[in-house]
mmCIF file of C-alpha atoms in Angstrom:
data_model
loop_
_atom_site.group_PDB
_atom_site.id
_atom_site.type_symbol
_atom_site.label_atom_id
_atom_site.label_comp_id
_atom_site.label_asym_id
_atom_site.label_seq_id
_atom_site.Cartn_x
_atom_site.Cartn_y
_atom_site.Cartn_z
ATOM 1 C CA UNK R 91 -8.505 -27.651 -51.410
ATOM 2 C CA UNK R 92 -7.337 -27.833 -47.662
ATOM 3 C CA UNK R 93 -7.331 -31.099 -46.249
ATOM 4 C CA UNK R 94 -9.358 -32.463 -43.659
ATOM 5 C CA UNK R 95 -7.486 -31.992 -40.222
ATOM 6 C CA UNK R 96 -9.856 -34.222 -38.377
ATOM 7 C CA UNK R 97 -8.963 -37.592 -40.025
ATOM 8 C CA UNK R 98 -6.885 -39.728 -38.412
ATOM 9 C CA UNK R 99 -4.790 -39.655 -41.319
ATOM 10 C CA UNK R 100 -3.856 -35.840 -41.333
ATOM 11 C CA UNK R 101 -1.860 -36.053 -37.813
ATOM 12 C CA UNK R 102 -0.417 -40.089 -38.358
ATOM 13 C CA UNK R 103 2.069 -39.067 -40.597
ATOM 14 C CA UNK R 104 5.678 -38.259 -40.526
ATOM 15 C CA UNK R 105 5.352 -34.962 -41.081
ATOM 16 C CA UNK R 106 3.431 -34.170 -38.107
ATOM 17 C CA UNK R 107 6.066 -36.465 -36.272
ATOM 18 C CA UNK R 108 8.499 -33.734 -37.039
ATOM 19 C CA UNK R 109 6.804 -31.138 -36.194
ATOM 20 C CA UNK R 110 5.912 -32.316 -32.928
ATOM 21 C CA UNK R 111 9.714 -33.110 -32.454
ATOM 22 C CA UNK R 112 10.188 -29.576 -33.328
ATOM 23 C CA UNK R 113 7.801 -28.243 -30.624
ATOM 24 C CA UNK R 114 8.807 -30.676 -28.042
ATOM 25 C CA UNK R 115 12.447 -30.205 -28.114
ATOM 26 C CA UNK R 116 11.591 -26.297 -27.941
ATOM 27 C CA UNK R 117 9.655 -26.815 -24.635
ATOM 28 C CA UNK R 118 12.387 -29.069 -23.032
ATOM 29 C CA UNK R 119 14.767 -26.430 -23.668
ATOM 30 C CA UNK R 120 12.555 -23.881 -22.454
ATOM 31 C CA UNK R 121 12.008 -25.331 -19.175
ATOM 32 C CA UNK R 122 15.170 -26.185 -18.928
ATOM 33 C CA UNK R 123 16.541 -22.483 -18.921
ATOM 34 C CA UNK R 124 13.975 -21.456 -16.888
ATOM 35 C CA UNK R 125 14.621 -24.158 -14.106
ATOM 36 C CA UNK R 126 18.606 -23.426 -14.386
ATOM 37 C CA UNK R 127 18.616 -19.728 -14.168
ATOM 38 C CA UNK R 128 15.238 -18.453 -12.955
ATOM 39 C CA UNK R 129 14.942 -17.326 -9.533
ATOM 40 C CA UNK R 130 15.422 -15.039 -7.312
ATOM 41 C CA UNK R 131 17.706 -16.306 -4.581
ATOM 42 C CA UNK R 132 19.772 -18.231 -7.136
ATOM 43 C CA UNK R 133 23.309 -16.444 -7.144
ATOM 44 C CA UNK R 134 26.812 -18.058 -7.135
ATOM 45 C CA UNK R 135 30.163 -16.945 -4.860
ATOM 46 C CA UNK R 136 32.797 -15.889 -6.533
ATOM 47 C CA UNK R 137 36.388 -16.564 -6.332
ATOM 48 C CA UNK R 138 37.016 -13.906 -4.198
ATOM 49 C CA UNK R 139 34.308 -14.488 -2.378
ATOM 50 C CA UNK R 140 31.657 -11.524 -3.279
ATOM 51 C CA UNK R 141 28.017 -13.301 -4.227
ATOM 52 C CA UNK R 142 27.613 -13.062 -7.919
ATOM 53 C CA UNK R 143 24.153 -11.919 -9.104
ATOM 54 C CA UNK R 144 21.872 -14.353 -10.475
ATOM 55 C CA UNK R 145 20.874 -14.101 -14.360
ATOM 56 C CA UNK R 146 17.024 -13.078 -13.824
ATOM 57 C CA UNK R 147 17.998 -11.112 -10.796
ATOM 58 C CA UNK R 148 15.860 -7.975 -10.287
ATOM 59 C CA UNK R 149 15.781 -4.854 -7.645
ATOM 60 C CA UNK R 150 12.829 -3.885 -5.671
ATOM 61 C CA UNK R 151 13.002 -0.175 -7.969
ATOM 62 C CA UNK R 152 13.602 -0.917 -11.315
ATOM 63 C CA UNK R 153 10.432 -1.949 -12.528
ATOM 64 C CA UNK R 154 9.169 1.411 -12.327
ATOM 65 C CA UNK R 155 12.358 3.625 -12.292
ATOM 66 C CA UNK R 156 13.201 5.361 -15.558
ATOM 67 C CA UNK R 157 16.993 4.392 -16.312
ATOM 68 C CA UNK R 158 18.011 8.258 -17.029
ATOM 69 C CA UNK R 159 18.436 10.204 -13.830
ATOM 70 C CA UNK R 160 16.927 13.301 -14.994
ATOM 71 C CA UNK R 161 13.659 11.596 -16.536
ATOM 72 C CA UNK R 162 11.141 11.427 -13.044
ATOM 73 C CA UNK R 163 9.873 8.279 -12.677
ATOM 74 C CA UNK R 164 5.667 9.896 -13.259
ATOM 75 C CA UNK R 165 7.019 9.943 -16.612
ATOM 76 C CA UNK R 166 7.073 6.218 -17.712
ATOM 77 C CA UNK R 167 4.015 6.407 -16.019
ATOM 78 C CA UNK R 168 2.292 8.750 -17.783
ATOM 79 C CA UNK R 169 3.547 6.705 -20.647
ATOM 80 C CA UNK R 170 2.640 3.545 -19.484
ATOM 81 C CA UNK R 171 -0.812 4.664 -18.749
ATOM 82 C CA UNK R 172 -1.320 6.499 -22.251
ATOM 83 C CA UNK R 173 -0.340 3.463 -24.153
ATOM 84 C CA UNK R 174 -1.976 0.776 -22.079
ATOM 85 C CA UNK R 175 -5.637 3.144 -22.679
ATOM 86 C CA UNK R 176 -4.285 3.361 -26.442
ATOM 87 C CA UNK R 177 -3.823 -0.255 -27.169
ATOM 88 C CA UNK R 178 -6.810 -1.340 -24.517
ATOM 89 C CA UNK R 179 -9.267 0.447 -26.904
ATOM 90 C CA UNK R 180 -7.904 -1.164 -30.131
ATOM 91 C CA UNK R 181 -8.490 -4.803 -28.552
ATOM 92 C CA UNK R 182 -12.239 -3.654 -27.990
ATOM 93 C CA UNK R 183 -12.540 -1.897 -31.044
ATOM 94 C CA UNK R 184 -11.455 -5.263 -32.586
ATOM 95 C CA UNK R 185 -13.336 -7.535 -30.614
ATOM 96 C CA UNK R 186 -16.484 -5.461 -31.209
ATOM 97 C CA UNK R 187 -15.721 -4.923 -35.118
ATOM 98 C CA UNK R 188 -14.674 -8.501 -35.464
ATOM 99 C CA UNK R 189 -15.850 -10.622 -32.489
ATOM 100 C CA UNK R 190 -14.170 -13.034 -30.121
ATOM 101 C CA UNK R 191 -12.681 -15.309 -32.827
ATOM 102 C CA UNK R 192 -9.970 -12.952 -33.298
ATOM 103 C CA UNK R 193 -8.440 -14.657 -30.709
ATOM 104 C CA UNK R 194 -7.675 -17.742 -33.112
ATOM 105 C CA UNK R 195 -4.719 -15.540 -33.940
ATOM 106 C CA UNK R 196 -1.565 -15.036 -32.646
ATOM 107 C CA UNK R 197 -1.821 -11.140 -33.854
ATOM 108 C CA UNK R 198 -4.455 -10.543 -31.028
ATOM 109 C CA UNK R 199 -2.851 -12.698 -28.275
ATOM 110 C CA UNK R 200 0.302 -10.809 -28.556
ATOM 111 C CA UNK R 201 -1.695 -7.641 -28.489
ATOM 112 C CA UNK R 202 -3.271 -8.813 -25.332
ATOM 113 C CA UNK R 203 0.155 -9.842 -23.555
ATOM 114 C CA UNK R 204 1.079 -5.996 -24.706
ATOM 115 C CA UNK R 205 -2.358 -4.575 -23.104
ATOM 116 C CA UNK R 206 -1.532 -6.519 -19.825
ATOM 117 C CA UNK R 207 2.298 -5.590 -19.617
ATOM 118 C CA UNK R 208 1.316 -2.073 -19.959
ATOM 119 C CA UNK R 209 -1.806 -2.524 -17.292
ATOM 120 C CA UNK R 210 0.892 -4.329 -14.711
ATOM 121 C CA UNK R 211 3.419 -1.550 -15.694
ATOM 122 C CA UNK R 212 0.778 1.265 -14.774
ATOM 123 C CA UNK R 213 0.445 -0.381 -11.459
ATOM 124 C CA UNK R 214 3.740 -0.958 -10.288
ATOM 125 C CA UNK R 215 4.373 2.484 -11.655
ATOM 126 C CA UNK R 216 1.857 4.292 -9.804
ATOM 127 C CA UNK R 217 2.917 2.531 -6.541
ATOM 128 C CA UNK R 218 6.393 3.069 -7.332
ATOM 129 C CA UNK R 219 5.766 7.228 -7.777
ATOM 130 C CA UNK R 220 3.645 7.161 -4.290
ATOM 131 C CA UNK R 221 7.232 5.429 -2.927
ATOM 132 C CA UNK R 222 9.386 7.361 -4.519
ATOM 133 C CA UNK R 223 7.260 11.024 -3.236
ATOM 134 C CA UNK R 224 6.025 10.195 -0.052
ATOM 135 C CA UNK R 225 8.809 7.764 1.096
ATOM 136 C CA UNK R 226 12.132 8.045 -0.598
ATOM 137 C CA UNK R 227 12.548 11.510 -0.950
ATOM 138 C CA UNK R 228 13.147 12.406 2.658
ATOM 139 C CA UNK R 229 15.936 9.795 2.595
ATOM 140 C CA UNK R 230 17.141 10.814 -0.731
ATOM 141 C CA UNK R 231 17.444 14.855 0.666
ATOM 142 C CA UNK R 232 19.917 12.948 3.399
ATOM 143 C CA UNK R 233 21.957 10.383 1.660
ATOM 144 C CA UNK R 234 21.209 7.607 3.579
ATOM 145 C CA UNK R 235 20.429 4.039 2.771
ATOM 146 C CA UNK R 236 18.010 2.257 4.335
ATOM 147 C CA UNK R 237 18.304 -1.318 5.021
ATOM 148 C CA UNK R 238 16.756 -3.989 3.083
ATOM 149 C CA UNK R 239 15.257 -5.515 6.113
ATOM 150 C CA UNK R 240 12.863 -2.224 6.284
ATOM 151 C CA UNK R 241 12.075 -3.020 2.442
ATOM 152 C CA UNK R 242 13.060 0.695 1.159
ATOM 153 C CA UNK R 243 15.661 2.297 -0.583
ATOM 154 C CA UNK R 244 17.296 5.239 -1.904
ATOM 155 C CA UNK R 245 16.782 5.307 -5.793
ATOM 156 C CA UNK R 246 20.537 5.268 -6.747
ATOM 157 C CA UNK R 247 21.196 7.364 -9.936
ATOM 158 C CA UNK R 248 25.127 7.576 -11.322
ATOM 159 C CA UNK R 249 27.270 9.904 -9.893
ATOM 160 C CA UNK R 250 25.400 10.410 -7.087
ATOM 161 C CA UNK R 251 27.918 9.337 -4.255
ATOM 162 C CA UNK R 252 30.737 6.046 -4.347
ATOM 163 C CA UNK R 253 28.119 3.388 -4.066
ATOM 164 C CA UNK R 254 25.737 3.918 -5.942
ATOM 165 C CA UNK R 255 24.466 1.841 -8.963
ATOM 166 C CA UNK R 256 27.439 1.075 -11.424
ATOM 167 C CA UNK R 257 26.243 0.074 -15.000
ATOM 168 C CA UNK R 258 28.508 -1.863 -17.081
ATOM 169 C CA UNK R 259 28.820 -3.486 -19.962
ATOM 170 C CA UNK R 260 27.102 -6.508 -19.271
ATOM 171 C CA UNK R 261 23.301 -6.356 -19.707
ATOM 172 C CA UNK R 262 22.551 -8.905 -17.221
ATOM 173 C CA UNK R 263 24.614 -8.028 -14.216
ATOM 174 C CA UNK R 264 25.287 -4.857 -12.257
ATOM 175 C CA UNK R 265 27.221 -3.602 -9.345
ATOM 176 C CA UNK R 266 24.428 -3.275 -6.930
ATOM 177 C CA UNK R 267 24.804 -2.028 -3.219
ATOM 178 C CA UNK R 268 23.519 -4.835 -0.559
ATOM 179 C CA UNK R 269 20.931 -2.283 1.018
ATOM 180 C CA UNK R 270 18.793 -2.810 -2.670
ATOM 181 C CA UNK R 271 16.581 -5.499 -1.822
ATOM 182 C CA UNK R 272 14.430 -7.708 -4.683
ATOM 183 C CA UNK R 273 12.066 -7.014 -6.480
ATOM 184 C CA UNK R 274 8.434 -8.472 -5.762
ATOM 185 C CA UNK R 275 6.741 -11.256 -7.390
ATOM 186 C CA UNK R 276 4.529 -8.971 -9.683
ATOM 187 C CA UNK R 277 7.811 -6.836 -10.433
ATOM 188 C CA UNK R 278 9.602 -10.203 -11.774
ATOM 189 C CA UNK R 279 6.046 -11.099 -13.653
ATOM 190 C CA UNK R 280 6.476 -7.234 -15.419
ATOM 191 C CA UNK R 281 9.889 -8.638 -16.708
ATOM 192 C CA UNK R 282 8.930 -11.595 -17.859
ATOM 193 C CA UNK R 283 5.877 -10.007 -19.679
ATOM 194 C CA UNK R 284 8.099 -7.389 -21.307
ATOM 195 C CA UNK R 285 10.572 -9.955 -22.504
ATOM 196 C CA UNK R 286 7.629 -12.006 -23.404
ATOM 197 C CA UNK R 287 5.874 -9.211 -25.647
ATOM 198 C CA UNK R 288 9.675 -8.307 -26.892
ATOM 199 C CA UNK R 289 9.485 -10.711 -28.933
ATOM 200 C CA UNK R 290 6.167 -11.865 -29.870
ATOM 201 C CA UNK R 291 5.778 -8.296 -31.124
ATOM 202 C CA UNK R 292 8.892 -8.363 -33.463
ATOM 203 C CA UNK R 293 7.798 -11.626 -34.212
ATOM 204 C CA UNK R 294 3.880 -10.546 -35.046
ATOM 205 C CA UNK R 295 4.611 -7.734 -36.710
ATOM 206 C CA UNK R 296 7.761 -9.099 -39.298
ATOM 207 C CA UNK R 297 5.681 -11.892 -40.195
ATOM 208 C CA UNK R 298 3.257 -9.608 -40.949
ATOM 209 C CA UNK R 299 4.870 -7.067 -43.157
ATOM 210 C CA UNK R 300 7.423 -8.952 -44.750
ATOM 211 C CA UNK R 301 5.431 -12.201 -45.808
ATOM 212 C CA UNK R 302 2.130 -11.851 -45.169
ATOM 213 C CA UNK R 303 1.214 -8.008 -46.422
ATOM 214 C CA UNK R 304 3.217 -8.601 -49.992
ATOM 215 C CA UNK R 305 0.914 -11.866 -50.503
ATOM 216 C CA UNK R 306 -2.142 -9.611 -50.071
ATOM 217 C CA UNK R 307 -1.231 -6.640 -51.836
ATOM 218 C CA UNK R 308 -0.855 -9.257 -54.961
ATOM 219 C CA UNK R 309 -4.558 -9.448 -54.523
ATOM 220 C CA UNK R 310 -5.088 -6.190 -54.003
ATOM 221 C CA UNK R 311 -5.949 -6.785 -50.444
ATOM 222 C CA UNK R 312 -7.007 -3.169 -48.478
ATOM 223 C CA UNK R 313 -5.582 -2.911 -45.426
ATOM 224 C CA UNK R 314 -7.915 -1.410 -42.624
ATOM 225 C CA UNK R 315 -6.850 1.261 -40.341
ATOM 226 C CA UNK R 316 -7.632 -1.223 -37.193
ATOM 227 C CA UNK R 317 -4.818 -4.272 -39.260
ATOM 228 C CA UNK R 318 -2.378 -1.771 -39.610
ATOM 229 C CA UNK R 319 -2.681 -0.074 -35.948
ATOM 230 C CA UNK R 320 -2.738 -4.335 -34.390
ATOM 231 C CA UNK R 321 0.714 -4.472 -36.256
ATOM 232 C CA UNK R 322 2.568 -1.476 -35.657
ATOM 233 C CA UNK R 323 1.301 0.185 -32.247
ATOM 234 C CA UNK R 324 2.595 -2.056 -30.014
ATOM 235 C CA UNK R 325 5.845 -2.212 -31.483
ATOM 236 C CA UNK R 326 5.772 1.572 -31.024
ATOM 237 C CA UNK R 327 4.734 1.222 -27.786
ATOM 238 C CA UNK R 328 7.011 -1.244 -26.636
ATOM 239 C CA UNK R 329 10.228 0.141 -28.172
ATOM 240 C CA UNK R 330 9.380 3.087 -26.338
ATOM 241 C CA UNK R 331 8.808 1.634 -22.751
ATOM 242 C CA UNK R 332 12.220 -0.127 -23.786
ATOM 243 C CA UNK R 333 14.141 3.372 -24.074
ATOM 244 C CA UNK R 334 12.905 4.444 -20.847
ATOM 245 C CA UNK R 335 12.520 1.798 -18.411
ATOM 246 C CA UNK R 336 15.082 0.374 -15.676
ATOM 247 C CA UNK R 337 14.360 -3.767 -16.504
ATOM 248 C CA UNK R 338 16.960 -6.132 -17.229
ATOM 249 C CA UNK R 339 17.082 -8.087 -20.654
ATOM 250 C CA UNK R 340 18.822 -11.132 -19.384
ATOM 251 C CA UNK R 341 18.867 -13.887 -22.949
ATOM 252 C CA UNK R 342 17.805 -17.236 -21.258
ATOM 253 C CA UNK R 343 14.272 -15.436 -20.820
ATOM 254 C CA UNK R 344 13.666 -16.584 -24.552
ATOM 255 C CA UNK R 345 12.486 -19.232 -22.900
ATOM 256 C CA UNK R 346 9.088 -18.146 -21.954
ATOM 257 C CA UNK R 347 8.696 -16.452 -25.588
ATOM 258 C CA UNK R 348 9.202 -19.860 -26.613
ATOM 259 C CA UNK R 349 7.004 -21.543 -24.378
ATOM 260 C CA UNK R 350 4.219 -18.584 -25.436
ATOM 261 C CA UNK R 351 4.471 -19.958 -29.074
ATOM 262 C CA UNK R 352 4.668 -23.467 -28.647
ATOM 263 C CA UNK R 353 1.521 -23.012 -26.631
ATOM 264 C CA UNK R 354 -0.627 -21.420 -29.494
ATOM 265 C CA UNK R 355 0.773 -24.092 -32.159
ATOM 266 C CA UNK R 356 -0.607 -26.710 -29.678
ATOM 267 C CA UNK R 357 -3.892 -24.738 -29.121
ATOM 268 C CA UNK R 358 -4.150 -24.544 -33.362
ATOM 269 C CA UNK R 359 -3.480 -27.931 -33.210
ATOM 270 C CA UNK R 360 -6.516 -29.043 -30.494
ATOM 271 C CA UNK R 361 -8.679 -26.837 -32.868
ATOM 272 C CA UNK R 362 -8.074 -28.385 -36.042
ATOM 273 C CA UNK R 363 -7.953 -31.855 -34.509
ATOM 274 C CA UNK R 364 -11.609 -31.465 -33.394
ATOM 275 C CA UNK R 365 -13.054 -29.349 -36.670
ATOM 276 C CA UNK R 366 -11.561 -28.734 -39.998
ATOM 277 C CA UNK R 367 -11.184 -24.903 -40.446
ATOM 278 C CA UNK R 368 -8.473 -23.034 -42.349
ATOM 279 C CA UNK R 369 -4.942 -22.405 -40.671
ATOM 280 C CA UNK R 370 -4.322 -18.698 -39.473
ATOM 281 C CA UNK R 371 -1.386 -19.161 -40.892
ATOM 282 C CA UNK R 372 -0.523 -20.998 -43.989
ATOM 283 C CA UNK R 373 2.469 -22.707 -42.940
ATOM 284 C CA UNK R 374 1.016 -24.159 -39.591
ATOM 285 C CA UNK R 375 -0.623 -26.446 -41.956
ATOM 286 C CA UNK R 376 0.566 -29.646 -41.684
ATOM 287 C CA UNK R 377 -0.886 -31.451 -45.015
ATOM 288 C CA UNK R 378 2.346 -29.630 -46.815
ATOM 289 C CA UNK R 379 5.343 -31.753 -47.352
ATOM 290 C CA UNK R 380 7.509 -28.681 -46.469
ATOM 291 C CA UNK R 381 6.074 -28.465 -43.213
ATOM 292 C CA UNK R 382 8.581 -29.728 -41.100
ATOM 293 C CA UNK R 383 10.764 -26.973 -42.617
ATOM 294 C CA UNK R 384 8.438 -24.121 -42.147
ATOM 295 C CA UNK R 385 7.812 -24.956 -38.439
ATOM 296 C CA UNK R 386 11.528 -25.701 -37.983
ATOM 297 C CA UNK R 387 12.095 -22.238 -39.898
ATOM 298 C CA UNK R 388 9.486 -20.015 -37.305
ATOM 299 C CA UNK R 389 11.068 -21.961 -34.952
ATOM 300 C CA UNK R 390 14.633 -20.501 -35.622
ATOM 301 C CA UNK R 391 13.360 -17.347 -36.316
ATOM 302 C CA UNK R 392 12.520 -16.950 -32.174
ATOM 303 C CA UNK R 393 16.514 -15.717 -31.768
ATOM 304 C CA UNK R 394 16.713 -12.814 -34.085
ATOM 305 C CA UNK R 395 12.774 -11.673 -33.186
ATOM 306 C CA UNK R 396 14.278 -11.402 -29.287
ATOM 307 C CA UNK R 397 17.661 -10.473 -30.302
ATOM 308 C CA UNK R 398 16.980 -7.201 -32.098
ATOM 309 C CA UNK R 399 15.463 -6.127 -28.219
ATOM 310 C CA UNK R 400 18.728 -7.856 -26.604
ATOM 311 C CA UNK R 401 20.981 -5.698 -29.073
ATOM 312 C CA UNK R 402 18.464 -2.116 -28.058
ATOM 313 C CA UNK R 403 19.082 -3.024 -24.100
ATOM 314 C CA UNK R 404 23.327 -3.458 -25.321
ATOM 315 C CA UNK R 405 23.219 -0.592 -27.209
ATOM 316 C CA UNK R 406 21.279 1.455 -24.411
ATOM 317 C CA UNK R 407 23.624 0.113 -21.350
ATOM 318 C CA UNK R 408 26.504 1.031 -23.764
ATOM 319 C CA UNK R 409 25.803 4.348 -23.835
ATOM 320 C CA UNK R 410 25.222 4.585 -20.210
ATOM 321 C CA UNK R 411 27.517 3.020 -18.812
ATOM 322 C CA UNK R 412 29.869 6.049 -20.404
#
């Protein structure tokens, strides 16, 4: 029988002392990567005096630029617009089917992150198409750069003359010319919702299949067509945008994945403080002596969930940058 989560008891224990240690030091951390590298006018000089690029730093075209030169741009759009209606019609058909308290789960507020990213990434991308048809194209024909004062540019592609856009080997920095200038608030909010739903998804979706599905094929659990869709789609989807879009992947952004987590563990935790109800998840449940180690466990399992997307955006600017 579960225990009851709203006596005093349940949470005045050491286990729960742990676990809060757990979460803590994970948001310390967190917003201490953010506040050390995030931003965009934080760069350092080098040695030989060039400015170095700063880790989060993003350009004014690459949240809607594909990252192959002969893939147009209305292409990730298309995409972006296909699977934002795709996975926009599985959240309703869940929330009709199952009602609003899907949202107790982390399942369905990863799903949502993915429906937004994909809604943000339509917009940018359709304003970025207009841009790049009605503005850059002109300038493109000519070769000429504007200046970043005028706030356009000349989408760069490799090859194309001596300064444009030289990818290396490092996923966080690039070679930029000084005419590119930044990228907007709402393209910096696309990259941090990408990196965000990076892993969350990986995260969602291993849980899922690897420890949760085998437990309920035991009891001959069905799956539904709507489960399976909430745990593979956006992964699809995702991995996809991944291939073809322009963002960085800078590491220290597994801060705001972590902060996303540690923010629905508190939320479970306000809920069960104020009425007994099962756990989504059986090891959020604190009344287990092992608890400590399964929240300590999830905890660690943050790096490889966003490293498998760090090691597709290493593996893609390898193969580029040739």
């Amino acid at each position: 029988m579960t225990a009851d989560s709203t006596d005093p008891s349940y949470w005045l224990n050491w286990r729960f002392l742990l676990c809060a240690i757990w979460v803590l030091v994970g948001i310390v951390i967190a917003a201490l990567l953010i506040w050390r590298y995030e931003g965009r006018n934080k760069s350092r000089n080098k040695p030989n005096g060039n400015e170095e690029e700063a880790a989060g730093c993003l350009y004014k075209n690459e949240p809607w630029e594909t990252c192959w030169k002969w893939i147009h741009p209305i292409w990730l759009l298309s995409y972006r617009i296909v699977a934002f209606s795709a996975l926009l019609a599985l959240l309703l058909a869940d929330i009709i089917i199952r009602g609003g308290g899907i949202f107790y789960f982390y399942t369905q507020w990863t799903f949502t992150l993915v429906t937004i990213y994909f809604g943000l990434g339509s917009l940018l991308s359709i304003h970025g198409c207009l841009r790049y048809c009605y503005d850059v194209e002109p300038e493109r024909d000519s070769n000429v750069c504007t200046d970043a004062e005028h706030g356009s540019y000349v989408p760069l592609t490799l090859g194309e003359n001596e300064d444009t856009t030289i990818v290396t080997g490092n996923l966080d920095h690039y070679d930029e010319p000084n005419c590119r200038p930044a990228a907007s608030v709402s393209g910096y909010t696309l990259q941090i919702l990408f990196q965000m739903c990076a892993g969350s998804v990986v995260l969602t979706d291993s849980v899922f299949w690897f420890i949760l599905y085998p437990f309920f094929t035991a009891k001959d659990y069905r799956l539904s067509f709507l489960v399976v869709c909430m745990h593979s789609v956006n992964a699809v989807f995702l991995l996809g945008d991944a291939v073809l879009n322009s963002l960085r992947f800078p590491f220290f952004r597994i801060a705001y994945f972590a902060l996303w987590t540690c923010v629905f563990v508190i939320f479970q935790w306000i809920i069960h403080a104020c009425v007994s109800i099962r756990w989504p998840y059986a090891f959020l449940d604190l009344s287990s002596p092992y608890a400590p180690l399964w929240y300590l466990a999830v905890g660690l399992l943050l790096f490889p969930c966003f490293g498998i997307f760090t090691l597709i955006f290493r593996i893609k600017q390898c193969y580029l940058s040739r």
